Structure formats: C-alpha cells, structure tokens
Amino acid sequence: MSKRIADRGAPSEPAPGQDRDTPPPRRRRDRAASQEAILEAARAELHEHGYSRMTIRAVAARAGVTHGLVMRHFGSKEGLLSAAIPGPRDLDAVLAGDSAGLPERIARAFVERMEMAGSLDPMVALIRSAAVNDPTATRLYTSMQEQSAAAYRAVLAGPDIDERVDLLGAVLLGVTFSRYVVRAGPLAAMSSQTVIRHLTGLLRPIVRPQSSSRTGEN
C-alpha cells in the first residue's frame, strides 16, 4: 500500500532520448522573434495557398504560436498581410539622396528585392490573388500601392505628379507580372543587371521629366 502510494507520487520517467535534467521547452517570449516568425509563416502561406485560402490558424500553426497571439499582434488577416508585404517603410532609404540618382535607386532596389525572393515575394502572390478577382486581395493590393504612391509624391518634383506616380507603379507592376509571375519571354530571361539598366531608362523620364531636370541644372 505505502509502496503503491509512493510510486504514484514519484515523478514520471523522462521520455526516451530526453535527459532527466533537460528542462521542458519554453514558449517563445521574445515579441520581435514571435512577430518575425508569424510574418515568415504568413508569406509562406500566401505563396502556397493564395490570399483567399490562407488562414490565420494555418499561419499560427506554421509559426508555432497560437491563433490568439497572431490576432493580438496584427488584429486581422488584412493587418497581417499589410505587415508581411514590403511597403512604404522600405522606400525610405531608396528615396533618400540626390534626385539625379533616384531612377537607378528605384530600379536597383526593386530588382534586387524581387531577385532575392522571386516568386516567393508576397507581392507576387497578392497580384495572383487580385488577378482572379479576389476582392479582398485587390483592396489590399490597392492600399499597398496607394501608400507607396504617397511616398513617391513626397519626393518627386515637376508637373503631373499624380499621373507620373501612377505610371511609375504601372511600370513596376508590368515588370513584376512578366518577369516574376508569368516568368516567360525575353524580360524573364534577362540578367538582373540588364533589367536594372532598362528599367532605369524607363523610369528616368517619369521620375525626372525634362522640365524639372533642366530646372535642377540651372
């Protein structure tokens, strides 16, 4: 009887392969690490399943956190995707500096980011979702573009700012679609340096129209 009680109260044996002195795994408490794990999981889920089939629960499971933690950090599915997709905050370093070098900085930053991520870039997945008439994905994509456009308006000079900013976005969207979504044709086959060179030439008259360039030179 006493032996049975003693056995019942004794600590259980560690699982095979687990040292008795090894503490149990602790939950992640670093807020920044948790957020980054969630964002990486969101990008992967968006790439694999598209916006409409991506779920907060799947993102949480992939990141090794709870559904509630994702909601506490980001508030909603749209809030999560807004944080996961590069936005205006990433333009600050690109837009800073002399106006003469701005077309090449925009082209280089865009191509280098896309070359690094390729089809895994969350913006590519969002464009795919918007292309099949997913209204939420379209709204989120439009919101991202509007934020970027506001950042461009703040630094560009010269006439017809709204038209030129919209044209700049259209050029980048076209390159994204041809090279990173469809991935076929001469544009997809170019080296990254060739894309940067051609894109810089396309962006220069948009970013620095002739009238503003002459004004800056006087």
Coordinates of C-alpha atoms in Angstrom, one line a residue:
M1 CA 0.0 0.0 0.0
S2 CA 2.6 2.5 1.1
K3 CA 4.8 1.5 -1.9
R4 CA 1.9 2.0 -4.2
I5 CA 1.3 5.5 -2.8
A6 CA 5.0 6.3 -3.1
D7 CA 5.1 5.1 -6.7
R8 CA 2.0 7.2 -7.5
G9 CA 3.6 10.3 -6.1
A10 CA 7.0 9.7 -7.7
P11 CA 7.9 11.8 -10.7
S12 CA 7.5 10.1 -14.1
E13 CA 10.5 8.8 -16.0
P14 CA 11.7 11.1 -18.8
A15 CA 10.8 10.2 -22.3
P16 CA 13.3 8.1 -24.3
G17 CA 16.1 10.3 -25.5
Q18 CA 15.3 13.1 -23.0
D19 CA 17.8 13.7 -20.2
R20 CA 16.2 14.0 -16.8
D21 CA 17.9 17.3 -16.2
T22 CA 16.8 18.8 -19.5
P23 CA 14.1 21.5 -18.9
P24 CA 10.9 21.3 -20.9
P25 CA 10.8 23.5 -24.0
R26 CA 9.7 27.1 -23.1
R27 CA 7.3 29.1 -25.2
R28 CA 8.8 31.9 -27.2
R29 CA 8.6 35.1 -25.2
D30 CA 10.5 37.5 -27.4
R31 CA 7.9 39.7 -29.0
A32 CA 10.1 40.6 -32.0
A33 CA 11.0 37.0 -32.6
S34 CA 7.3 36.0 -32.4
Q35 CA 6.3 38.6 -34.9
E36 CA 9.0 37.7 -37.4
A37 CA 8.1 34.0 -37.2
I38 CA 4.5 34.9 -37.8
L39 CA 5.3 37.2 -40.8
E40 CA 7.6 34.5 -42.4
A41 CA 4.8 31.9 -41.9
A42 CA 2.2 34.4 -43.5
R43 CA 4.5 34.9 -46.5
A44 CA 4.9 31.2 -47.0
E45 CA 1.1 30.5 -46.6
L46 CA 0.3 33.3 -49.0
H47 CA 2.7 31.9 -51.6
E48 CA 1.4 28.3 -51.3
H49 CA -2.3 28.9 -51.0
G50 CA -3.1 32.5 -52.2
Y51 CA -4.9 35.1 -50.2
S52 CA -8.4 33.6 -50.2
R53 CA -7.3 30.2 -48.9
M54 CA -4.7 31.5 -46.5
T55 CA -6.0 31.3 -42.8
I56 CA -4.8 32.8 -39.6
R57 CA -4.9 29.3 -38.0
A58 CA -2.6 27.9 -40.6
V59 CA -0.2 30.8 -40.2
A60 CA -0.2 30.3 -36.4
A61 CA 0.4 26.6 -36.7
R62 CA 3.3 27.2 -39.1
A63 CA 4.8 29.8 -36.8
G64 CA 4.4 27.6 -33.7
V65 CA 2.2 30.1 -31.9
T66 CA -1.5 30.4 -31.0
H67 CA -4.2 31.9 -33.2
G68 CA -4.8 34.4 -30.4
L69 CA -1.2 35.6 -30.5
V70 CA -1.4 36.3 -34.2
M71 CA -4.6 38.3 -33.7
R72 CA -3.0 40.3 -30.8
H73 CA 0.0 41.2 -32.9
F74 CA -1.8 42.0 -36.2
G75 CA -5.5 42.4 -35.5
S76 CA -6.8 40.7 -38.7
K77 CA -5.8 38.8 -41.8
E78 CA -5.5 42.1 -43.7
G79 CA -3.4 43.6 -40.9
L80 CA -1.1 40.6 -41.0
L81 CA -0.6 40.8 -44.8
S82 CA -0.1 44.6 -44.6
A83 CA 2.8 43.9 -42.2
A84 CA 4.2 41.0 -44.3
I85 CA 4.3 42.7 -47.6
P86 CA 7.1 45.3 -48.1
G87 CA 5.6 48.8 -48.1
P88 CA 6.5 52.5 -47.9
R89 CA 8.7 51.9 -44.9
D90 CA 11.1 50.1 -47.2
L91 CA 11.2 53.1 -49.6
D92 CA 12.8 55.5 -47.1
A93 CA 16.4 54.5 -47.9
V94 CA 15.7 54.3 -51.6
L95 CA 14.1 57.8 -51.9
A96 CA 16.7 59.5 -49.7
G97 CA 19.5 61.1 -51.7
D98 CA 20.1 63.1 -54.8
S99 CA 17.3 63.3 -57.4
A100 CA 19.7 62.5 -60.3
G101 CA 20.3 59.0 -58.9
L102 CA 16.7 58.3 -57.9
P103 CA 15.7 56.4 -61.1
E104 CA 18.5 54.0 -60.8
R105 CA 18.0 53.6 -57.0
I106 CA 14.3 52.7 -57.5
A107 CA 15.2 50.3 -60.3
R108 CA 18.0 48.6 -58.4
A109 CA 16.1 48.3 -55.1
F110 CA 13.1 46.8 -56.9
V111 CA 15.1 44.3 -59.0
E112 CA 17.3 43.2 -56.1
R113 CA 14.4 42.6 -53.8
M114 CA 12.5 40.7 -56.4
E115 CA 15.5 38.7 -57.5
M116 CA 16.1 37.7 -53.9
A117 CA 12.6 36.5 -53.3
G118 CA 11.4 35.8 -56.9
S119 CA 8.0 34.0 -57.0
L120 CA 8.1 33.8 -53.2
D121 CA 7.8 37.6 -52.8
P122 CA 4.4 38.2 -51.1
M123 CA 3.5 40.9 -53.6
V124 CA 3.7 38.3 -56.4
A125 CA 1.2 36.1 -54.5
L126 CA -1.1 39.1 -53.8
I127 CA -1.0 40.1 -57.5
R128 CA -2.0 36.5 -58.4
S129 CA -4.9 36.6 -56.0
A130 CA -6.0 40.0 -57.3
A131 CA -5.9 38.7 -60.9
V132 CA -8.5 36.1 -60.1
N133 CA -10.9 38.8 -58.8
D134 CA -10.4 38.2 -55.1
P135 CA -11.9 41.5 -53.8
T136 CA -10.1 41.5 -50.5
A137 CA -6.7 40.8 -52.2
T138 CA -7.5 43.6 -54.7
R139 CA -8.3 46.0 -51.9
L140 CA -5.2 45.2 -50.0
Y141 CA -3.0 45.5 -53.1
T142 CA -4.6 48.8 -53.9
S143 CA -3.9 50.0 -50.4
M144 CA -0.3 49.0 -50.6
Q145 CA 0.1 50.9 -53.9
E146 CA -1.6 54.0 -52.5
Q147 CA 0.9 54.0 -49.6
S148 CA 3.8 53.7 -51.9
A149 CA 2.4 56.4 -54.2
A150 CA 2.2 58.8 -51.3
A151 CA 5.9 58.1 -50.5
Y152 CA 6.8 58.9 -54.1
R153 CA 4.7 62.0 -54.2
A154 CA 6.6 63.4 -51.3
V155 CA 10.0 63.4 -53.1
L156 CA 9.2 63.8 -56.8
A157 CA 9.1 67.3 -58.4
G158 CA 7.8 68.7 -61.6
P159 CA 4.4 68.7 -63.3
D160 CA 1.7 66.0 -63.4
I161 CA 2.8 64.3 -60.2
D162 CA -0.2 62.0 -59.9
E163 CA 0.0 60.8 -63.4
R164 CA 3.7 60.1 -63.2
V165 CA 3.4 58.3 -59.9
D166 CA 0.7 56.1 -61.3
L167 CA 2.8 55.4 -64.4
L168 CA 5.8 54.5 -62.2
G169 CA 3.7 52.0 -60.3
A170 CA 2.4 50.6 -63.6
V171 CA 5.9 50.1 -65.0
L172 CA 7.0 48.2 -61.8
L173 CA 3.7 46.1 -61.9
G174 CA 4.3 45.2 -65.5
V175 CA 7.9 44.0 -64.8
T176 CA 6.7 42.1 -61.8
F177 CA 4.0 40.3 -63.8
S178 CA 6.1 39.5 -66.8
R179 CA 9.3 38.5 -65.0
Y180 CA 8.1 37.1 -61.7
V181 CA 4.5 35.9 -62.2
V182 CA 4.4 34.7 -65.8
R183 CA 8.2 34.1 -65.9
A184 CA 8.4 33.8 -69.7
G185 CA 9.8 35.8 -72.6
P186 CA 12.9 38.0 -73.1
L187 CA 12.2 40.0 -69.9
A188 CA 12.3 36.9 -67.8
A189 CA 15.5 35.7 -69.5
M190 CA 17.5 38.9 -68.9
S191 CA 20.2 39.2 -66.3
S192 CA 19.3 41.3 -63.3
Q193 CA 21.8 43.9 -64.3
T194 CA 20.2 44.2 -67.7
V195 CA 16.8 44.6 -66.2
I196 CA 18.1 47.3 -63.9
R197 CA 19.7 49.2 -66.8
H198 CA 16.5 49.1 -69.0
L199 CA 14.2 49.9 -66.0
T200 CA 16.4 52.9 -65.1
G201 CA 16.0 54.2 -68.6
L202 CA 12.2 53.7 -68.4
L203 CA 11.9 55.4 -65.0
R204 CA 14.2 58.4 -65.7
P205 CA 11.7 60.5 -67.7
I206 CA 8.9 59.6 -65.3
V207 CA 10.9 60.4 -62.1
R208 CA 12.8 63.3 -63.6
P209 CA 10.9 64.8 -66.5
Q210 CA 12.8 67.1 -68.8
S211 CA 11.4 70.3 -67.4
S212 CA 12.3 69.5 -63.8
S213 CA 15.8 68.2 -64.8
R214 CA 16.6 71.5 -66.6
T215 CA 15.3 73.4 -63.6
G216 CA 17.6 71.4 -61.3
E217 CA 20.6 72.1 -63.5
N218 CA 20.1 75.9 -63.6

